[in-house]
Structures are given as structure tokens and as C-alpha cells.
CSV table of C-alpha atoms and ligand atoms in Angstrom, one decimal:
chain,number,residue,atom,x,y,z
E,16,MET,CA,-12.7,-16.3,-14.4
E,17,VAL,CA,-12.1,-19.5,-12.5
E,18,ASP,CA,-13.7,-19.5,-9.0
E,19,PHE,CA,-11.1,-20.6,-6.9
E,20,THR,CA,-13.4,-21.6,-4.1
E,21,ILE,CA,-15.2,-24.1,-6.0
E,22,LEU,CA,-12.0,-25.6,-7.4
E,23,VAL,CA,-10.7,-25.8,-3.4
E,24,PHE,CA,-14.0,-27.5,-2.4
E,25,SER,CA,-14.1,-29.8,-5.4
E,26,VAL,CA,-10.6,-31.2,-5.0
E,27,MET,CA,-11.0,-31.7,-1.2
E,28,GLN,CA,-11.3,-35.1,0.1
E,29,PRO,CA,-14.0,-35.7,2.7
E,30,TYR,CA,-11.1,-36.6,5.2
E,31,ASP,CA,-9.6,-33.2,4.8
E,32,GLU,CA,-12.3,-31.6,6.6
E,33,ILE,CA,-11.4,-33.6,9.6
E,34,ALA,CA,-7.5,-33.6,9.2
E,35,GLN,CA,-4.8,-32.6,7.0
E,36,PRO,CA,-2.9,-34.8,4.9
E,37,GLY,CA,0.2,-35.9,6.6
E,38,SER,CA,-1.0,-35.2,10.4
E,39,ARG,CA,-1.3,-38.0,12.8
E,40,ASP,CA,-5.0,-37.5,13.0
E,41,ARG,CA,-5.4,-38.3,9.4
E,42,GLU,CA,-3.0,-41.5,9.7
E,43,LEU,CA,-5.2,-42.5,12.5
E,44,LEU,CA,-8.3,-41.8,10.1
E,45,GLU,CA,-7.0,-43.8,7.4
E,46,GLU,CA,-6.7,-46.9,9.7
E,47,LEU,CA,-10.4,-46.7,10.2
E,48,ASP,CA,-12.9,-48.7,8.1
E,49,PRO,CA,-15.4,-46.1,7.1
E,50,ASN,CA,-18.0,-48.7,6.7
E,51,ARG,CA,-17.8,-50.1,10.2
E,52,LEU,CA,-18.1,-46.7,12.0
E,53,PRO,CA,-20.6,-46.9,15.0
E,54,ARG,CA,-23.7,-45.4,14.2
E,55,HIS,CA,-24.4,-44.2,17.7
E,56,ILE,CA,-22.1,-43.2,20.2
E,57,ALA,CA,-22.4,-41.8,23.7
E,58,ILE,CA,-19.9,-40.3,26.0
E,59,ILE,CA,-19.7,-39.8,29.7
E,60,MET,CA,-17.8,-36.5,29.9
E,61,ASP,CA,-15.8,-37.2,33.0
E,62,GLY,CA,-13.1,-35.2,34.7
E,63,ASN,CA,-13.7,-31.7,34.5
E,64,GLY,CA,-13.3,-31.1,38.2
E,65,ARG,CA,-9.9,-33.0,38.3
E,66,TRP,CA,-8.6,-31.0,35.4
E,67,ALA,CA,-9.2,-27.7,37.3
E,68,GLN,CA,-8.0,-28.9,40.5
E,69,ALA,CA,-4.5,-29.9,39.0
E,70,ARG,CA,-4.2,-26.3,37.5
E,71,ASN,CA,-5.4,-24.7,40.9
E,72,LEU,CA,-8.7,-23.4,39.3
E,73,PRO,CA,-12.1,-23.6,40.6
E,74,ARG,CA,-14.0,-26.7,39.4
E,75,VAL,CA,-16.5,-24.4,37.2
E,76,ASP,CA,-13.3,-23.7,35.1
E,77,GLY,CA,-13.1,-27.4,34.4
E,78,HIS,CA,-16.7,-27.4,33.0
E,79,ARG,CA,-15.9,-24.3,31.1
E,80,ALA,CA,-12.7,-25.6,29.4
E,81,GLY,CA,-14.9,-29.0,28.7
E,82,ILE,CA,-17.0,-26.9,26.1
E,83,ARG,CA,-14.1,-27.1,23.7
E,84,ALA,CA,-14.0,-30.8,23.8
E,85,VAL,CA,-17.8,-30.8,23.4
E,86,ARG,CA,-17.4,-28.7,20.2
E,87,GLU,CA,-14.5,-30.7,18.6
E,88,THR,CA,-16.3,-34.1,19.3
E,89,VAL,CA,-19.6,-32.8,17.9
E,90,GLU,CA,-17.8,-31.4,14.7
E,91,THR,CA,-15.7,-34.5,14.3
E,92,GLY,CA,-18.5,-36.9,14.9
E,93,ALA,CA,-20.9,-34.8,12.4
E,94,ARG,CA,-18.2,-35.0,9.6
E,95,LEU,CA,-17.5,-38.8,10.2
E,96,GLY,CA,-21.3,-39.2,9.8
E,97,PHE,CA,-22.4,-40.6,13.3
E,98,GLU,CA,-25.9,-41.0,13.1
E,99,VAL,CA,-26.4,-40.0,16.8
E,100,LEU,CA,-24.1,-38.7,19.3
E,101,THR,CA,-25.4,-38.7,22.9
E,102,LEU,CA,-23.4,-36.7,25.5
E,103,TYR,CA,-24.0,-36.8,29.3
E,104,ALA,CA,-24.1,-33.3,30.6
E,105,PHE,CA,-26.0,-33.3,33.9
E,106,SER,CA,-27.4,-36.4,36.0
E,107,THR,CA,-29.9,-36.5,38.3
E,108,GLU,CA,-27.3,-37.0,41.1
E,109,ASN,CA,-25.7,-33.8,40.0
E,110,TRP,CA,-27.9,-31.6,41.7
E,111,LYS,CA,-26.1,-32.8,44.9
E,112,ARG,CA,-23.1,-30.3,43.9
E,113,PRO,CA,-22.9,-26.9,45.3
E,114,ARG,CA,-25.3,-24.5,44.1
E,115,HIS,CA,-22.9,-22.2,42.2
E,116,GLU,CA,-21.4,-25.3,40.3
E,117,VAL,CA,-25.0,-26.4,39.3
E,118,LEU,CA,-25.9,-22.9,38.2
E,119,THR,CA,-22.7,-22.5,36.4
E,120,LEU,CA,-23.6,-25.8,34.6
E,121,MET,CA,-27.0,-24.5,33.5
E,122,ALA,CA,-25.5,-21.4,32.3
E,123,LEU,CA,-22.7,-22.9,30.1
E,124,LEU,CA,-25.6,-24.9,28.5
E,125,LYS,CA,-27.5,-22.0,27.7
E,126,GLU,CA,-24.3,-20.2,26.5
E,127,PHE,CA,-23.4,-23.2,24.4
E,128,ILE,CA,-26.9,-23.3,22.7
E,129,ASN,CA,-26.7,-19.5,21.9
E,130,ARG,CA,-23.1,-19.6,20.6
E,131,GLU,CA,-23.5,-22.8,18.7
E,132,LEU,CA,-27.3,-23.0,17.4
E,133,GLU,CA,-26.3,-21.5,13.8
E,134,ASN,CA,-23.6,-24.0,13.7
E,135,PHE,CA,-26.1,-26.8,14.2
E,136,VAL,CA,-28.4,-25.4,11.8
E,137,GLU,CA,-25.5,-24.7,9.0
E,138,ASN,CA,-24.2,-28.2,9.3
E,139,ASN,CA,-27.7,-30.0,9.5
E,140,LEU,CA,-27.4,-31.2,13.1
E,141,ARG,CA,-30.6,-31.9,15.2
E,142,PHE,CA,-30.7,-31.2,18.9
E,143,ARG,CA,-32.5,-33.3,21.4
E,144,PRO,CA,-32.4,-33.0,25.1
E,145,ILE,CA,-33.1,-36.3,27.1
E,146,GLY,CA,-33.9,-36.5,30.7
E,147,ARG,CA,-36.7,-35.0,33.0
E,148,ILE,CA,-36.2,-31.9,31.1
E,149,GLU,CA,-39.7,-30.5,32.8
E,150,GLN,CA,-37.8,-30.1,36.3
E,151,LEU,CA,-35.3,-27.9,34.7
E,152,ASP,CA,-35.3,-23.9,35.4
E,153,PRO,CA,-37.8,-22.4,32.5
E,154,SER,CA,-34.9,-20.3,31.2
E,155,VAL,CA,-32.9,-23.5,30.3
E,156,ARG,CA,-36.0,-25.1,29.2
E,157,LYS,CA,-36.9,-22.0,27.0
E,158,ALA,CA,-33.1,-22.4,25.4
E,159,LEU,CA,-33.6,-26.3,24.7
E,160,ARG,CA,-37.0,-25.5,23.1
E,161,ARG,CA,-35.3,-22.9,20.8
E,162,ALA,CA,-32.8,-25.3,19.8
E,163,VAL,CA,-35.1,-28.2,19.3
E,164,ASP,CA,-37.4,-26.1,17.1
E,165,ALA,CA,-34.6,-24.5,15.1
E,166,THR,CA,-33.0,-27.6,14.1
E,167,ALA,CA,-36.3,-29.8,13.8
E,168,GLU,CA,-35.9,-30.0,9.9
E,169,CYS,CA,-32.2,-31.1,10.2
E,170,ASP,CA,-31.6,-34.6,9.4
E,171,GLY,CA,-27.8,-35.1,9.7
E,172,THR,CA,-26.3,-36.2,13.2
E,173,LEU,CA,-28.7,-36.2,16.0
E,174,VAL,CA,-26.9,-34.7,19.3
E,175,GLN,CA,-28.9,-36.0,22.1
E,176,ILE,CA,-27.8,-33.9,25.5
E,177,ALA,CA,-28.8,-36.0,28.6
E,178,LEU,CA,-29.8,-33.4,31.3
E,179,ASN,CA,-31.3,-34.2,34.5
E,180,TYR,CA,-31.0,-37.6,33.5
E,181,SER,CA,-30.6,-40.9,35.0
E,182,GLY,CA,-31.2,-44.5,33.5
E,183,ARG,CA,-33.0,-45.8,36.6
E,184,GLN,CA,-35.6,-42.8,36.3
E,185,GLU,CA,-35.8,-43.2,32.4
E,186,LEU,CA,-36.9,-47.0,33.3
E,187,THR,CA,-39.2,-45.8,36.2
E,188,ASP,CA,-40.9,-43.5,34.1
E,189,LEU,CA,-41.3,-46.1,31.4
E,190,VAL,CA,-42.7,-48.6,33.9
E,191,ARG,CA,-45.2,-46.1,35.0
E,192,GLY,CA,-46.1,-45.2,31.5
E,193,ALA,CA,-46.7,-48.6,30.9
E,194,VAL,CA,-48.8,-49.4,33.7
E,195,ASN,CA,-51.1,-46.2,33.0
E,196,GLU,CA,-51.3,-47.1,29.2
E,197,ALA,CA,-52.3,-50.7,30.4
E,198,GLY,CA,-54.8,-49.8,32.9
E,199,ALA,CA,-56.2,-47.4,30.5
E,200,GLY,CA,-56.5,-50.1,27.9
E,201,SER,CA,-54.4,-48.4,25.1
E,202,VAL,CA,-51.9,-51.4,25.1
E,203,ALA,CA,-52.1,-54.9,25.9
E,204,VAL,CA,-49.8,-56.2,28.5
E,205,ASP,CA,-48.6,-58.9,26.0
E,206,ASP,CA,-47.8,-56.3,23.6
E,207,ILE,CA,-45.5,-54.8,26.0
E,208,ASP,CA,-42.2,-56.3,24.8
E,209,GLU,CA,-38.6,-55.1,24.0
E,210,CYS,CA,-39.6,-53.0,20.6
E,211,TRP,CA,-42.6,-51.1,22.5
E,212,ILE,CA,-40.1,-50.6,25.3
E,213,GLU,CA,-37.3,-49.2,22.7
E,214,ASP,CA,-40.1,-47.2,21.5
E,215,HIS,CA,-40.9,-45.5,24.7
E,216,LEU,CA,-37.2,-44.6,25.9
E,217,THR,CA,-36.3,-41.0,25.8
E,218,THR,CA,-33.8,-42.1,22.8
E,219,HIS,CA,-36.8,-43.7,20.9
E,220,GLY,CA,-36.0,-43.6,17.2
E,221,THR,CA,-32.5,-43.8,17.5
E,222,PRO,CA,-30.1,-46.8,16.2
E,223,PRO,CA,-28.7,-49.3,19.0
E,224,LEU,CA,-25.9,-47.8,20.8
E,225,ASP,CA,-22.9,-49.1,19.5
E,226,LEU,CA,-20.1,-47.5,21.8
E,227,LEU,CA,-20.1,-45.9,25.2
E,228,ILE,CA,-16.8,-43.9,26.1
E,229,ARG,CA,-16.3,-42.6,29.6
E,230,THR,CA,-13.4,-40.1,29.9
E,231,SER,CA,-10.9,-39.6,33.0
E,232,GLY,CA,-9.8,-43.3,33.7
E,233,GLU,CA,-13.2,-44.0,35.9
E,234,GLN,CA,-14.6,-47.4,35.1
E,235,ARG,CA,-18.2,-46.9,35.9
E,236,VAL,CA,-21.5,-46.6,34.0
E,237,SER,CA,-23.0,-44.1,36.5
E,238,ASN,CA,-26.8,-44.7,35.9
E,239,PHE,CA,-26.3,-43.9,32.1
E,240,LEU,CA,-28.5,-45.4,29.1
E,241,LEU,CA,-29.0,-48.6,31.2
E,242,TRP,CA,-31.3,-50.0,28.9
E,243,GLN,CA,-29.5,-48.9,25.9
E,244,ILE,CA,-26.0,-50.5,26.8
E,245,ALA,CA,-27.2,-53.9,26.4
E,246,TYR,CA,-24.8,-54.7,23.6
E,247,SER,CA,-22.5,-51.6,23.5
E,248,GLU,CA,-18.9,-52.0,23.3
E,249,ILE,CA,-17.4,-49.8,26.5
E,250,LEU,CA,-14.4,-47.9,26.3
E,251,PHE,CA,-12.8,-46.1,29.2
E,252,CYS,CA,-10.3,-43.4,28.0
E,253,PRO,CA,-7.9,-42.0,30.7
E,254,THR,CA,-7.9,-38.5,29.1
E,255,LEU,CA,-9.7,-35.7,31.3
E,256,TRP,CA,-12.8,-34.4,29.4
E,257,PRO,CA,-11.5,-31.0,28.9
E,258,ASP,CA,-8.3,-32.6,27.0
E,259,PHE,CA,-10.5,-35.1,24.9
E,260,SER,CA,-9.3,-34.5,21.4
E,261,ARG,CA,-10.1,-35.5,17.9
E,262,THR,CA,-7.0,-37.9,18.2
E,263,ASP,CA,-8.9,-39.4,21.4
E,264,LEU,CA,-12.0,-39.7,19.3
E,265,LEU,CA,-10.3,-41.6,16.5
E,266,GLN,CA,-8.1,-43.6,18.7
E,267,ALA,CA,-11.6,-44.7,20.3
E,268,LEU,CA,-13.0,-45.7,16.9
E,269,ILE,CA,-9.9,-47.7,16.1
E,270,GLU,CA,-10.2,-49.6,19.3
E,271,TYR,CA,-13.9,-50.3,18.6
E,272,GLN,CA,-13.2,-51.5,15.1
E,273,ARG,CA,-10.9,-53.9,16.8
E,274,ARG,CA,-13.2,-55.6,19.0
E,275,GLU,CA,-15.3,-58.6,17.9
E,276,ARG,CA,-19.0,-57.7,18.2
E,277,ARG,CA,-20.8,-61.1,18.5
E,278,PHE,CA,-24.3,-60.0,20.1
E,279,GLY,CA,-24.6,-63.3,21.8
E,280,GLY,CA,-24.2,-65.3,18.5
E,281,LEU,CA,-21.0,-66.3,16.5
E,282,VAL,CA,-19.2,-64.1,14.3
E,283,SER,CA,-18.9,-66.8,11.5
E,284,ASP,CA,-22.9,-67.2,11.6
E,285,GLY,CA,-25.1,-64.0,11.6
E,286,GLY,CA,-28.0,-66.5,12.8
E,287,VAL,CA,-31.5,-66.6,11.5
E,288,PHE,CA,-33.6,-67.0,14.7
E,289,ALA,CA,-34.7,-63.8,16.7
E,290,PRO,CA,-37.6,-64.3,19.1
E,291,PRO,CA,-40.6,-62.0,18.5
E,292,GLY,CA,-40.3,-58.7,20.1
E,293,THR,CA,-36.8,-58.5,20.8
E,294,ALA,CA,-35.2,-55.1,20.0
E,295,LYS,CA,-32.6,-54.5,17.4
E,296,VAL,CA,-29.1,-54.9,18.8
Z,328,FPP,C1,-18.2,-34.4,34.9
Z,328,FPP,O1,-17.0,-33.8,35.4
Z,328,FPP,C2,-18.9,-33.6,34.0
Z,328,FPP,C3,-20.1,-33.2,34.3
Z,328,FPP,C4,-20.9,-33.4,35.5
Z,328,FPP,C5,-20.6,-32.0,33.4
Z,328,FPP,C6,-20.2,-32.2,32.0
Z,328,FPP,C7,-20.6,-30.5,31.2
Z,328,FPP,C8,-19.9,-30.0,30.3
Z,328,FPP,C9,-18.8,-30.9,29.6
Z,328,FPP,C10,-20.1,-28.9,30.0
Z,328,FPP,C11,-21.5,-28.6,29.5
Z,328,FPP,C12,-22.1,-29.5,28.5
Z,328,FPP,C13,-22.6,-29.0,27.3
Z,328,FPP,C14,-23.1,-29.9,26.5
Z,328,FPP,C15,-22.9,-27.6,26.9
Z,328,FPP,P1,-16.7,-33.9,36.9
Z,328,FPP,O2,-17.0,-32.6,37.4
Z,328,FPP,O3,-17.6,-35.0,37.8
Z,328,FPP,O4,-15.1,-34.2,37.0
Z,328,FPP,P2,-14.4,-34.8,38.5
Z,328,FPP,O5,-15.0,-36.3,38.5
Z,328,FPP,O6,-12.8,-34.7,37.9
Z,328,FPP,O7,-14.7,-34.1,39.6
């Protein structure tokens, strides 16, 4: 007897998992050059509060609705083969928000891990929190640890969630570490170059950040990945985060591929000289 499940999977194109033939998303997908997709994408998921306000709902409902967009973005990114997807979920400045909002965001994060961890493992996604994790509530740290441990062997897309994160703090922590190590003699001051710094960022081991997207129409970087954005393309998308869809992501990727990336050189000439110690771009 023919096993139809095997038959269906064997005739399925990789794109069929993302969008049905004939759909708008499929047309967008087919506009993309699969060989020039960004390896590392980061997103500032902004606009949850305004989304809720426009519906006369409490702000936290906007965050809750934002989870759908997180799930869809992770799923599409993984299917497209992103190496890294970094999401800004909670900045160090977000502690200034009302206690109820902060507690809800932390609860949503734990809920997300509880619901999605199995999917992460099944789909070979690795989970990594970045930021001052040690300052979070023990129950949050426990959930994060569980997600890190459960996905430690996965080698598909790395999903980095920035929590209690700030780019300035990341660099401050790094400078402190460098001074301590140099003082203890474990690194020579002259060996502290761009490569050393990259190896000591919270994002160490990840490819350069190719594309930073901020939703909601705000045009700011808001203390996110300050070192890492050196040569990133930055794209501001008007959609409020809870409405951010696969279509928005595909459109952002098309816009990214339209841009000419020169990294300070000339497109016609890859260049031959990189000063020693400079980081990859
Ligand atoms: C910014 O919108 C969004 C945040 C501060 C939180 C983002 C969190 C989520 C999408 C849900 C939890 C995430 C994960 C990964 C489980 P805002 O509240 O500043 O919006 P506003 O500018 O319209 O007020």
C-alpha cells in the first residue's frame, strides 16, 4: 500500500511549507534570492501598547497579542533558514513601566516557553536569552534555563531573546570584564581588539547582524545591539508588532535585498586588505 504521507512530503517544495502556491506570500517568496538572505536578523517588536489602545484594551493585551507575531516570525525565519533571529522582548528601561505590565511580560515569557519548548526542540531551534539574566526573578530564570538546556543540542536557527537587555550595559559589562582580565594578566591589553570584543559580547559566536527591523513606525534604535548594528541594514516598518505578519517579514527581506551593501568599500571590488583584529562585517 502507498504511504500517502511520504508521497505528499516528497512532492512538497520547501516554499510550500511557508506559503501556498498562488498566494501573495508565495509571490513575495519567489521574488527573494535564496542565496542572499540575511544570516542574522534582529527585531525591535514595538507597538503593542498602541495596538491595544486603538482597541480600548489594556496595554497588556497588546503584549499578549504580540505572541502570535513572535510565533509566526520564528516559524517563518526557521523555515527560511535564518541562522539567528534576535528579538528585543524587555529592555533595562522597561522596568520603569507599571508593575502589572512588567509582571505580565514576565508571565507571558514563561507561558511562551511552556507552550513552545516542544516545538523548538522538534524544529531544531536553539534558545538563548541575552541580557542581564541574573537580575530576573528566579521563576523566570528557571524557565529560561529549562529552554536553554532542552535546546542545547539543536543546531537549526538560534533564537535569541533579549531580556533586561541594553546595548550600553552590554558594553559596560564588557569593559569591566576586559579591565578585570587585563588586571589579572589573563589578556594583554594589546590583544583586546574587535575580534576579542565580539567574542565577549552576549551575542558571541553569532554571524554579523545583517538586518535590524523596528516595527510601529518609530525610527530609533533604543539601546539595542549598539555594537552589532555597525554595518546592519536598518528597516523601519509601520506595522504595529501584534499585526506583524509573514507578509511584512517577506517584504522586509525583499527591501533588504534591494539595498546595496558596501561595508565601507566598493561593490565592484571586494577589497584585499582588512586591518588585523577588525571584526567580520
Ligand atoms: C514594545 O511595545 C514591546 C515590548 C516592550 C514587549 C515585547 C514583548 C512581546 C512581543 C511579548 C513577549 C515576548 C516573547 C518573546 C515571549 P510597547 O509596549 O512599547 O508599545 P507602544 O510603543 O505602542 O506603547
